[in-house]
Short mmCIF file of N, CA and C in Angstrom, two decimals:
data_model
loop_
_atom_site.label_atom_id
_atom_site.label_comp_id
_atom_site.label_asym_id
_atom_site.label_seq_id
_atom_site.Cartn_x
_atom_site.Cartn_y
_atom_site.Cartn_z
N MET S 408 47.00 -198.44 -176.79
CA MET S 408 47.03 -198.68 -175.37
C MET S 408 45.59 -198.92 -174.90
N HIS S 409 45.44 -199.85 -174.00
CA HIS S 409 44.11 -200.18 -173.49
C HIS S 409 43.56 -199.06 -172.62
N LEU S 410 42.25 -198.95 -172.61
CA LEU S 410 41.60 -197.90 -171.84
C LEU S 410 41.92 -198.02 -170.35
N SER S 411 41.96 -199.24 -169.84
CA SER S 411 42.23 -199.41 -168.41
C SER S 411 43.64 -198.93 -168.05
N VAL S 412 44.60 -199.12 -168.94
CA VAL S 412 45.96 -198.65 -168.68
C VAL S 412 45.99 -197.12 -168.69
N CYS S 413 45.28 -196.51 -169.64
CA CYS S 413 45.22 -195.05 -169.70
C CYS S 413 44.56 -194.48 -168.44
N LEU S 414 43.48 -195.12 -167.99
CA LEU S 414 42.81 -194.65 -166.79
C LEU S 414 43.71 -194.80 -165.57
N ASP S 415 44.44 -195.92 -165.50
CA ASP S 415 45.37 -196.11 -164.38
C ASP S 415 46.46 -195.06 -164.38
N GLN S 416 46.98 -194.74 -165.57
CA GLN S 416 48.02 -193.72 -165.65
C GLN S 416 47.47 -192.34 -165.27
N THR S 417 46.28 -192.04 -165.72
CA THR S 417 45.66 -190.76 -165.35
C THR S 417 45.49 -190.67 -163.85
N TRP S 418 45.00 -191.75 -163.23
CA TRP S 418 44.81 -191.78 -161.78
C TRP S 418 46.14 -191.61 -161.06
N ALA S 419 47.18 -192.31 -161.52
CA ALA S 419 48.49 -192.24 -160.87
C ALA S 419 49.10 -190.85 -161.02
N ILE S 420 48.97 -190.25 -162.20
CA ILE S 420 49.52 -188.90 -162.42
C ILE S 420 48.78 -187.90 -161.55
N ARG S 421 47.46 -187.98 -161.54
CA ARG S 421 46.65 -187.04 -160.75
C ARG S 421 47.00 -187.14 -159.26
N ASP S 422 47.01 -188.35 -158.73
CA ASP S 422 47.30 -188.51 -157.31
C ASP S 422 48.76 -188.22 -156.99
N GLY S 423 49.67 -188.54 -157.90
CA GLY S 423 51.08 -188.22 -157.69
C GLY S 423 51.31 -186.73 -157.65
N LEU S 424 50.66 -186.00 -158.57
CA LEU S 424 50.76 -184.54 -158.54
C LEU S 424 50.16 -183.98 -157.26
N GLY S 425 49.07 -184.57 -156.79
CA GLY S 425 48.47 -184.14 -155.54
C GLY S 425 49.42 -184.34 -154.36
N MET S 426 50.09 -185.47 -154.33
CA MET S 426 51.04 -185.74 -153.24
C MET S 426 52.23 -184.77 -153.29
N MET S 427 52.76 -184.57 -154.50
CA MET S 427 53.89 -183.63 -154.62
C MET S 427 53.45 -182.21 -154.29
N GLY S 428 52.26 -181.82 -154.73
CA GLY S 428 51.74 -180.50 -154.41
C GLY S 428 51.51 -180.33 -152.92
N GLY S 429 51.04 -181.40 -152.26
CA GLY S 429 50.85 -181.35 -150.82
C GLY S 429 52.16 -181.17 -150.08
N LEU S 430 53.19 -181.87 -150.53
CA LEU S 430 54.50 -181.71 -149.90
C LEU S 430 55.03 -180.28 -150.09
N LEU S 431 54.88 -179.76 -151.29
CA LEU S 431 55.35 -178.40 -151.57
C LEU S 431 54.54 -177.37 -150.78
N PHE S 432 53.22 -177.51 -150.76
CA PHE S 432 52.38 -176.58 -150.01
C PHE S 432 52.72 -176.61 -148.52
N SER S 433 52.90 -177.80 -147.98
CA SER S 433 53.24 -177.93 -146.57
C SER S 433 54.59 -177.29 -146.27
N TYR S 434 55.54 -177.48 -147.16
CA TYR S 434 56.87 -176.91 -146.97
C TYR S 434 56.82 -175.38 -146.96
N VAL S 435 56.04 -174.82 -147.88
CA VAL S 435 55.97 -173.37 -148.01
C VAL S 435 55.10 -172.75 -146.90
N ALA S 436 53.97 -173.37 -146.59
CA ALA S 436 52.99 -172.74 -145.70
C ALA S 436 53.16 -173.09 -144.23
N SER S 437 53.80 -174.18 -143.90
CA SER S 437 53.82 -174.63 -142.50
C SER S 437 54.40 -173.62 -141.51
N PRO S 438 55.39 -172.81 -141.86
CA PRO S 438 55.86 -171.83 -140.87
C PRO S 438 54.82 -170.76 -140.52
N HIS S 439 53.76 -170.64 -141.31
CA HIS S 439 52.80 -169.56 -141.13
C HIS S 439 51.46 -170.03 -140.53
N PHE S 440 51.29 -171.32 -140.31
CA PHE S 440 50.00 -171.83 -139.84
C PHE S 440 49.62 -171.27 -138.48
N ASP S 441 50.55 -171.21 -137.53
CA ASP S 441 50.22 -170.75 -136.18
C ASP S 441 49.91 -169.26 -136.12
N SER S 442 50.58 -168.48 -136.93
CA SER S 442 50.38 -167.03 -136.85
C SER S 442 49.23 -166.53 -137.72
N HIS S 443 48.73 -167.35 -138.64
CA HIS S 443 47.65 -166.93 -139.53
C HIS S 443 46.55 -168.00 -139.58
N VAL S 444 46.02 -168.34 -138.43
CA VAL S 444 45.05 -169.43 -138.33
C VAL S 444 43.79 -169.13 -139.13
N LYS S 445 43.22 -167.95 -138.93
CA LYS S 445 41.95 -167.61 -139.60
C LYS S 445 42.12 -167.55 -141.11
N GLU S 446 43.25 -167.01 -141.56
CA GLU S 446 43.47 -166.90 -143.00
C GLU S 446 43.59 -168.28 -143.65
N PHE S 447 44.30 -169.19 -142.98
CA PHE S 447 44.46 -170.53 -143.56
C PHE S 447 43.17 -171.34 -143.47
N ARG S 448 42.36 -171.09 -142.46
CA ARG S 448 41.05 -171.76 -142.39
C ARG S 448 40.15 -171.27 -143.52
N LEU S 449 40.18 -169.97 -143.79
CA LEU S 449 39.42 -169.41 -144.91
C LEU S 449 39.95 -169.95 -146.23
N LEU S 450 41.27 -170.02 -146.36
CA LEU S 450 41.87 -170.58 -147.58
C LEU S 450 41.43 -172.01 -147.79
N ALA S 451 41.37 -172.79 -146.71
CA ALA S 451 40.92 -174.18 -146.82
C ALA S 451 39.49 -174.26 -147.36
N ASP S 452 38.62 -173.41 -146.86
CA ASP S 452 37.23 -173.40 -147.34
C ASP S 452 37.14 -172.98 -148.81
N ILE S 453 37.90 -171.98 -149.19
CA ILE S 453 37.88 -171.53 -150.58
C ILE S 453 38.42 -172.61 -151.51
N LEU S 454 39.53 -173.24 -151.13
CA LEU S 454 40.10 -174.30 -151.96
C LEU S 454 39.15 -175.48 -152.08
N ASN S 455 38.46 -175.81 -151.00
CA ASN S 455 37.48 -176.89 -151.06
C ASN S 455 36.33 -176.54 -152.01
N ASP S 456 35.87 -175.29 -151.97
CA ASP S 456 34.82 -174.86 -152.89
C ASP S 456 35.28 -174.93 -154.34
N ILE S 457 36.51 -174.53 -154.61
CA ILE S 457 37.04 -174.59 -155.97
C ILE S 457 37.11 -176.04 -156.44
N ALA S 458 37.61 -176.93 -155.57
CA ALA S 458 37.73 -178.35 -155.94
C ALA S 458 36.37 -178.97 -156.22
N LEU S 459 35.41 -178.69 -155.37
CA LEU S 459 34.07 -179.25 -155.57
C LEU S 459 33.41 -178.69 -156.82
N THR S 460 33.63 -177.41 -157.10
CA THR S 460 33.07 -176.81 -158.31
C THR S 460 33.66 -177.46 -159.56
N ILE S 461 34.96 -177.67 -159.56
CA ILE S 461 35.60 -178.34 -160.70
C ILE S 461 35.05 -179.74 -160.85
N ASP S 462 34.94 -180.47 -159.76
CA ASP S 462 34.43 -181.84 -159.82
C ASP S 462 33.00 -181.90 -160.36
N MET S 463 32.17 -180.95 -159.93
CA MET S 463 30.78 -180.95 -160.40
C MET S 463 30.66 -180.50 -161.85
N ALA S 464 31.52 -179.57 -162.27
CA ALA S 464 31.43 -179.03 -163.63
C ALA S 464 32.15 -179.89 -164.65
N LEU S 465 32.99 -180.80 -164.21
CA LEU S 465 33.81 -181.59 -165.13
C LEU S 465 33.01 -182.36 -166.18
N PRO S 466 31.92 -183.03 -165.82
CA PRO S 466 31.17 -183.74 -166.87
C PRO S 466 30.63 -182.79 -167.94
N SER S 467 30.17 -181.62 -167.54
CA SER S 467 29.66 -180.65 -168.51
C SER S 467 30.78 -180.10 -169.38
N ILE S 468 31.91 -179.84 -168.77
CA ILE S 468 33.05 -179.31 -169.52
C ILE S 468 33.54 -180.33 -170.55
N MET S 469 33.57 -181.58 -170.15
CA MET S 469 34.09 -182.61 -171.05
C MET S 469 33.16 -182.87 -172.23
N THR S 470 31.89 -182.53 -172.13
CA THR S 470 30.97 -182.77 -173.23
C THR S 470 30.76 -181.53 -174.10
N CYS S 471 31.39 -180.40 -173.75
CA CYS S 471 31.21 -179.17 -174.53
C CYS S 471 32.24 -179.09 -175.64
N ASP S 472 31.77 -179.00 -176.84
CA ASP S 472 32.65 -178.81 -177.99
C ASP S 472 32.68 -177.35 -178.43
N TRP S 473 31.91 -176.50 -177.77
CA TRP S 473 31.81 -175.10 -178.19
C TRP S 473 33.15 -174.39 -178.11
N PHE S 474 33.99 -174.75 -177.12
CA PHE S 474 35.27 -174.07 -176.98
C PHE S 474 36.16 -174.36 -178.17
N PHE S 475 36.23 -175.62 -178.55
CA PHE S 475 37.10 -176.00 -179.64
C PHE S 475 36.55 -175.56 -181.00
N SER S 476 35.24 -175.44 -181.12
CA SER S 476 34.66 -174.99 -182.38
C SER S 476 34.91 -173.50 -182.61
N GLU S 477 35.14 -172.75 -181.53
CA GLU S 477 35.40 -171.32 -181.66
C GLU S 477 36.84 -171.03 -182.11
N LEU S 478 37.73 -171.97 -181.90
CA LEU S 478 39.12 -171.75 -182.29
C LEU S 478 39.26 -171.90 -183.80
N ASN S 479 40.09 -171.05 -184.39
CA ASN S 479 40.33 -171.25 -185.82
C ASN S 479 41.24 -172.47 -186.00
N THR S 480 41.33 -172.98 -187.20
CA THR S 480 42.04 -174.24 -187.42
C THR S 480 43.53 -174.11 -187.16
N THR S 481 44.15 -172.96 -187.43
CA THR S 481 45.57 -172.78 -187.17
C THR S 481 45.86 -172.86 -185.67
N MET S 482 45.05 -172.17 -184.89
CA MET S 482 45.23 -172.19 -183.44
C MET S 482 44.96 -173.59 -182.89
N ALA S 483 43.92 -174.24 -183.37
CA ALA S 483 43.58 -175.58 -182.90
C ALA S 483 44.70 -176.56 -183.22
N SER S 484 45.26 -176.49 -184.42
CA SER S 484 46.34 -177.42 -184.77
C SER S 484 47.59 -177.12 -183.95
N PHE S 485 47.84 -175.83 -183.65
CA PHE S 485 48.97 -175.49 -182.81
C PHE S 485 48.79 -176.05 -181.40
N LEU S 486 47.58 -175.91 -180.83
CA LEU S 486 47.33 -176.42 -179.49
C LEU S 486 47.45 -177.94 -179.44
N HIS S 487 46.98 -178.62 -180.49
CA HIS S 487 47.07 -180.07 -180.51
C HIS S 487 48.50 -180.56 -180.67
N SER S 488 49.39 -179.72 -181.22
CA SER S 488 50.78 -180.13 -181.40
C SER S 488 51.59 -180.00 -180.11
N LEU S 489 51.09 -179.20 -179.17
CA LEU S 489 51.80 -179.03 -177.91
C LEU S 489 51.63 -180.27 -177.02
N PRO S 490 52.64 -180.59 -176.23
CA PRO S 490 52.53 -181.75 -175.32
C PRO S 490 51.76 -181.39 -174.05
N LEU S 491 50.50 -181.02 -174.21
CA LEU S 491 49.67 -180.64 -173.07
C LEU S 491 48.88 -181.84 -172.57
N PRO S 492 48.60 -181.88 -171.28
CA PRO S 492 47.76 -182.97 -170.78
C PRO S 492 46.32 -182.81 -171.26
N SER S 493 45.59 -183.87 -171.17
CA SER S 493 44.19 -183.79 -171.57
C SER S 493 43.44 -182.84 -170.62
N THR S 494 42.32 -182.36 -171.08
CA THR S 494 41.51 -181.46 -170.26
C THR S 494 41.09 -182.15 -168.97
N TYR S 495 40.71 -183.42 -169.08
CA TYR S 495 40.28 -184.18 -167.91
C TYR S 495 41.42 -184.28 -166.89
N LEU S 496 42.60 -184.66 -167.35
CA LEU S 496 43.74 -184.82 -166.45
C LEU S 496 44.09 -183.48 -165.80
N PHE S 497 44.08 -182.41 -166.58
CA PHE S 497 44.42 -181.09 -166.06
C PHE S 497 43.43 -180.67 -164.97
N LEU S 498 42.14 -180.78 -165.26
CA LEU S 498 41.13 -180.32 -164.30
C LEU S 498 41.08 -181.20 -163.05
N THR S 499 41.20 -182.50 -163.21
CA THR S 499 41.18 -183.36 -162.01
C THR S 499 42.45 -183.15 -161.18
N SER S 500 43.55 -182.83 -161.83
CA SER S 500 44.78 -182.56 -161.08
C SER S 500 44.65 -181.26 -160.29
N ILE S 501 44.06 -180.24 -160.89
CA ILE S 501 43.83 -178.98 -160.17
C ILE S 501 42.90 -179.22 -158.99
N SER S 502 41.85 -179.99 -159.22
CA SER S 502 40.91 -180.31 -158.15
C SER S 502 41.61 -181.05 -157.01
N THR S 503 42.44 -182.02 -157.36
CA THR S 503 43.16 -182.78 -156.34
C THR S 503 44.12 -181.90 -155.57
N LEU S 504 44.82 -181.00 -156.27
CA LEU S 504 45.73 -180.08 -155.58
C LEU S 504 44.97 -179.19 -154.60
N CYS S 505 43.81 -178.73 -155.01
CA CYS S 505 42.99 -177.89 -154.10
C CYS S 505 42.54 -178.69 -152.89
N LYS S 506 42.12 -179.95 -153.10
CA LYS S 506 41.68 -180.78 -151.97
C LYS S 506 42.82 -181.06 -151.00
N VAL S 507 44.01 -181.32 -151.55
CA VAL S 507 45.16 -181.61 -150.69
C VAL S 507 45.54 -180.38 -149.87
N ALA S 508 45.61 -179.22 -150.52
CA ALA S 508 45.95 -177.99 -149.79
C ALA S 508 44.86 -177.65 -148.77
N CYS S 509 43.61 -177.94 -149.10
CA CYS S 509 42.51 -177.74 -148.15
C CYS S 509 42.70 -178.63 -146.93
N GLY S 510 42.98 -179.89 -147.14
CA GLY S 510 43.17 -180.82 -146.03
C GLY S 510 44.32 -180.43 -145.13
N ILE S 511 45.42 -180.00 -145.74
CA ILE S 511 46.58 -179.59 -144.94
C ILE S 511 46.26 -178.34 -144.13
N SER S 512 45.63 -177.34 -144.78
CA SER S 512 45.31 -176.09 -144.08
C SER S 512 44.30 -176.31 -142.98
N ALA S 513 43.25 -177.07 -143.28
CA ALA S 513 42.21 -177.31 -142.27
C ALA S 513 42.76 -178.12 -141.11
N GLY S 514 43.55 -179.14 -141.42
CA GLY S 514 44.11 -179.97 -140.35
C GLY S 514 45.09 -179.21 -139.48
N ALA S 515 45.89 -178.34 -140.11
CA ALA S 515 46.88 -177.59 -139.35
C ALA S 515 46.25 -176.53 -138.44
N THR S 516 45.10 -176.03 -138.81
CA THR S 516 44.48 -174.97 -138.02
C THR S 516 43.43 -175.49 -137.04
N LYS S 517 43.03 -176.73 -137.20
CA LYS S 517 41.95 -177.28 -136.36
C LYS S 517 42.29 -177.25 -134.87
N GLY S 518 43.51 -177.59 -134.53
CA GLY S 518 43.91 -177.61 -133.12
C GLY S 518 43.81 -176.25 -132.46
N ASN S 519 44.29 -175.23 -133.15
CA ASN S 519 44.22 -173.88 -132.59
C ASN S 519 42.78 -173.41 -132.44
N ILE S 520 41.95 -173.72 -133.41
CA ILE S 520 40.54 -173.31 -133.33
C ILE S 520 39.84 -174.06 -132.20
N THR S 521 40.13 -175.34 -132.06
CA THR S 521 39.54 -176.12 -130.96
C THR S 521 39.99 -175.57 -129.61
N ASP S 522 41.27 -175.23 -129.48
CA ASP S 522 41.77 -174.66 -128.22
C ASP S 522 41.08 -173.33 -127.90
N HIS S 523 40.77 -172.57 -128.93
CA HIS S 523 40.11 -171.29 -128.72
C HIS S 523 38.71 -171.48 -128.12
N PHE S 524 37.99 -172.51 -128.60
CA PHE S 524 36.63 -172.73 -128.12
C PHE S 524 36.56 -173.58 -126.85
N ALA S 525 37.64 -174.28 -126.55
CA ALA S 525 37.64 -175.10 -125.33
C ALA S 525 37.76 -174.19 -124.11
N ILE S 526 36.93 -174.41 -123.13
CA ILE S 526 36.93 -173.54 -121.93
C ILE S 526 37.74 -174.19 -120.83
N CYS S 527 37.97 -174.73 -120.15
CA CYS S 527 38.76 -175.29 -119.08
C CYS S 527 39.04 -176.77 -119.36
N GLY S 528 39.84 -177.02 -120.32
CA GLY S 528 40.29 -178.39 -120.56
C GLY S 528 39.26 -179.31 -121.19
N ASN S 529 38.27 -178.81 -121.85
CA ASN S 529 37.26 -179.69 -122.45
C ASN S 529 37.46 -179.82 -123.97
N ARG S 530 38.70 -179.95 -124.37
CA ARG S 530 39.03 -180.04 -125.80
C ARG S 530 38.38 -181.27 -126.45
N ALA S 531 38.39 -182.38 -125.78
CA ALA S 531 37.78 -183.60 -126.33
C ALA S 531 36.28 -183.41 -126.54
N ASP S 532 35.63 -182.73 -125.61
CA ASP S 532 34.20 -182.46 -125.73
C ASP S 532 33.92 -181.57 -126.94
N VAL S 533 34.74 -180.54 -127.13
CA VAL S 533 34.57 -179.65 -128.28
C VAL S 533 34.78 -180.42 -129.58
N ASN S 534 35.81 -181.27 -129.63
CA ASN S 534 36.06 -182.08 -130.83
C ASN S 534 34.88 -183.01 -131.12
N ALA S 535 34.35 -183.64 -130.09
CA ALA S 535 33.22 -184.56 -130.29
C ALA S 535 31.99 -183.83 -130.80
N LYS S 536 31.71 -182.67 -130.24
CA LYS S 536 30.54 -181.91 -130.68
C LYS S 536 30.72 -181.39 -132.10
N GLU S 537 31.92 -180.97 -132.44
CA GLU S 537 32.18 -180.50 -133.81
C GLU S 537 32.00 -181.64 -134.81
N SER S 538 32.48 -182.80 -134.46
CA SER S 538 32.33 -183.97 -135.32
C SER S 538 30.87 -184.35 -135.49
N THR S 539 30.10 -184.26 -134.41
CA THR S 539 28.67 -184.57 -134.46
C THR S 539 27.94 -183.56 -135.35
N GLN S 540 28.27 -182.30 -135.21
CA GLN S 540 27.65 -181.29 -136.07
C GLN S 540 27.97 -181.53 -137.54
N GLU S 541 29.20 -181.88 -137.82
CA GLU S 541 29.60 -182.17 -139.20
C GLU S 541 28.83 -183.37 -139.76
N THR S 542 28.66 -184.40 -138.95
CA THR S 542 27.91 -185.57 -139.38
C THR S 542 26.45 -185.22 -139.62
N LEU S 543 25.87 -184.42 -138.74
CA LEU S 543 24.47 -184.02 -138.90
C LEU S 543 24.27 -183.20 -140.17
N VAL S 544 25.17 -182.27 -140.44
CA VAL S 544 25.06 -181.45 -141.65
C VAL S 544 25.21 -182.33 -142.90
N SER S 545 26.13 -183.27 -142.88
CA SER S 545 26.30 -184.18 -144.02
C SER S 545 25.05 -185.03 -144.23
N LEU S 546 24.46 -185.52 -143.16
CA LEU S 546 23.24 -186.32 -143.25
C LEU S 546 22.10 -185.48 -143.81
N MET S 547 21.94 -184.26 -143.32
CA MET S 547 20.89 -183.39 -143.84
C MET S 547 21.10 -183.08 -145.32
N GLY S 548 22.35 -182.85 -145.71
CA GLY S 548 22.66 -182.60 -147.12
C GLY S 548 22.33 -183.80 -147.99
N MET S 549 22.61 -185.00 -147.49
CA MET S 549 22.31 -186.21 -148.24
C MET S 549 20.80 -186.38 -148.40
N ILE S 550 20.07 -186.17 -147.34
CA ILE S 550 18.61 -186.29 -147.40
C ILE S 550 18.03 -185.26 -148.37
N MET S 551 18.50 -184.03 -148.29
CA MET S 551 18.01 -183.00 -149.19
C MET S 551 18.40 -183.30 -150.64
N GLY S 552 19.57 -183.88 -150.86
CA GLY S 552 19.99 -184.25 -152.21
C GLY S 552 19.11 -185.33 -152.80
N VAL S 553 18.77 -186.33 -151.99
CA VAL S 553 17.87 -187.39 -152.46
C VAL S 553 16.50 -186.80 -152.76
N TRP S 554 16.01 -185.93 -151.89
CA TRP S 554 14.71 -185.29 -152.11
C TRP S 554 14.72 -184.46 -153.39
N LEU S 555 15.80 -183.68 -153.59
CA LEU S 555 15.90 -182.85 -154.77
C LEU S 555 15.96 -183.70 -156.03
N ALA S 556 16.70 -184.80 -156.00
CA ALA S 556 16.79 -185.68 -157.17
C ALA S 556 15.43 -186.28 -157.50
N ARG S 557 14.68 -186.69 -156.49
CA ARG S 557 13.33 -187.24 -156.74
C ARG S 557 12.40 -186.18 -157.27
N TRP S 558 12.50 -184.96 -156.73
CA TRP S 558 11.64 -183.87 -157.19
C TRP S 558 11.97 -183.50 -158.64
N LEU S 559 13.27 -183.45 -158.98
CA LEU S 559 13.67 -183.10 -160.35
C LEU S 559 13.28 -184.20 -161.34
N SER S 560 13.36 -185.45 -160.91
CA SER S 560 12.98 -186.53 -161.84
C SER S 560 11.48 -186.57 -162.07
N ALA S 561 10.71 -186.00 -161.15
CA ALA S 561 9.25 -185.98 -161.31
C ALA S 561 8.80 -184.86 -162.25
N LEU S 562 9.67 -183.91 -162.54
CA LEU S 562 9.29 -182.80 -163.42
C LEU S 562 9.16 -183.24 -164.85
#
């Protein structure tokens, strides 16, 4: 099978699992969003951190052979005989599921949090300021990332 077909299938499986996981998460959690706003907002942040950590660690994990070298040959042959997905597909699927659940939780709780901070009907103003703060933090993070990359390459 060609590499491009394998990559397309991996992408489709990963995103399909993310969509199905999002539907299931929404079905299970949606009755509780209004009564547990803070908990779901915290869950969204934790899931986002998990997804980003997996995404950042994935290249290192994929290049490490130490895990497989520690397994004895009987265990390794048994694991290879099982119909398990590749490590890449498994980890990217977990990351995608975390991102989807994060998006659903954050989106479902955003309205209640905005209403809490809005003082006499200024919900649009609160939304605009929150969006501006998010953009500013992203811009500062990008600038610091470029600076850090230049500093590390100079070492």
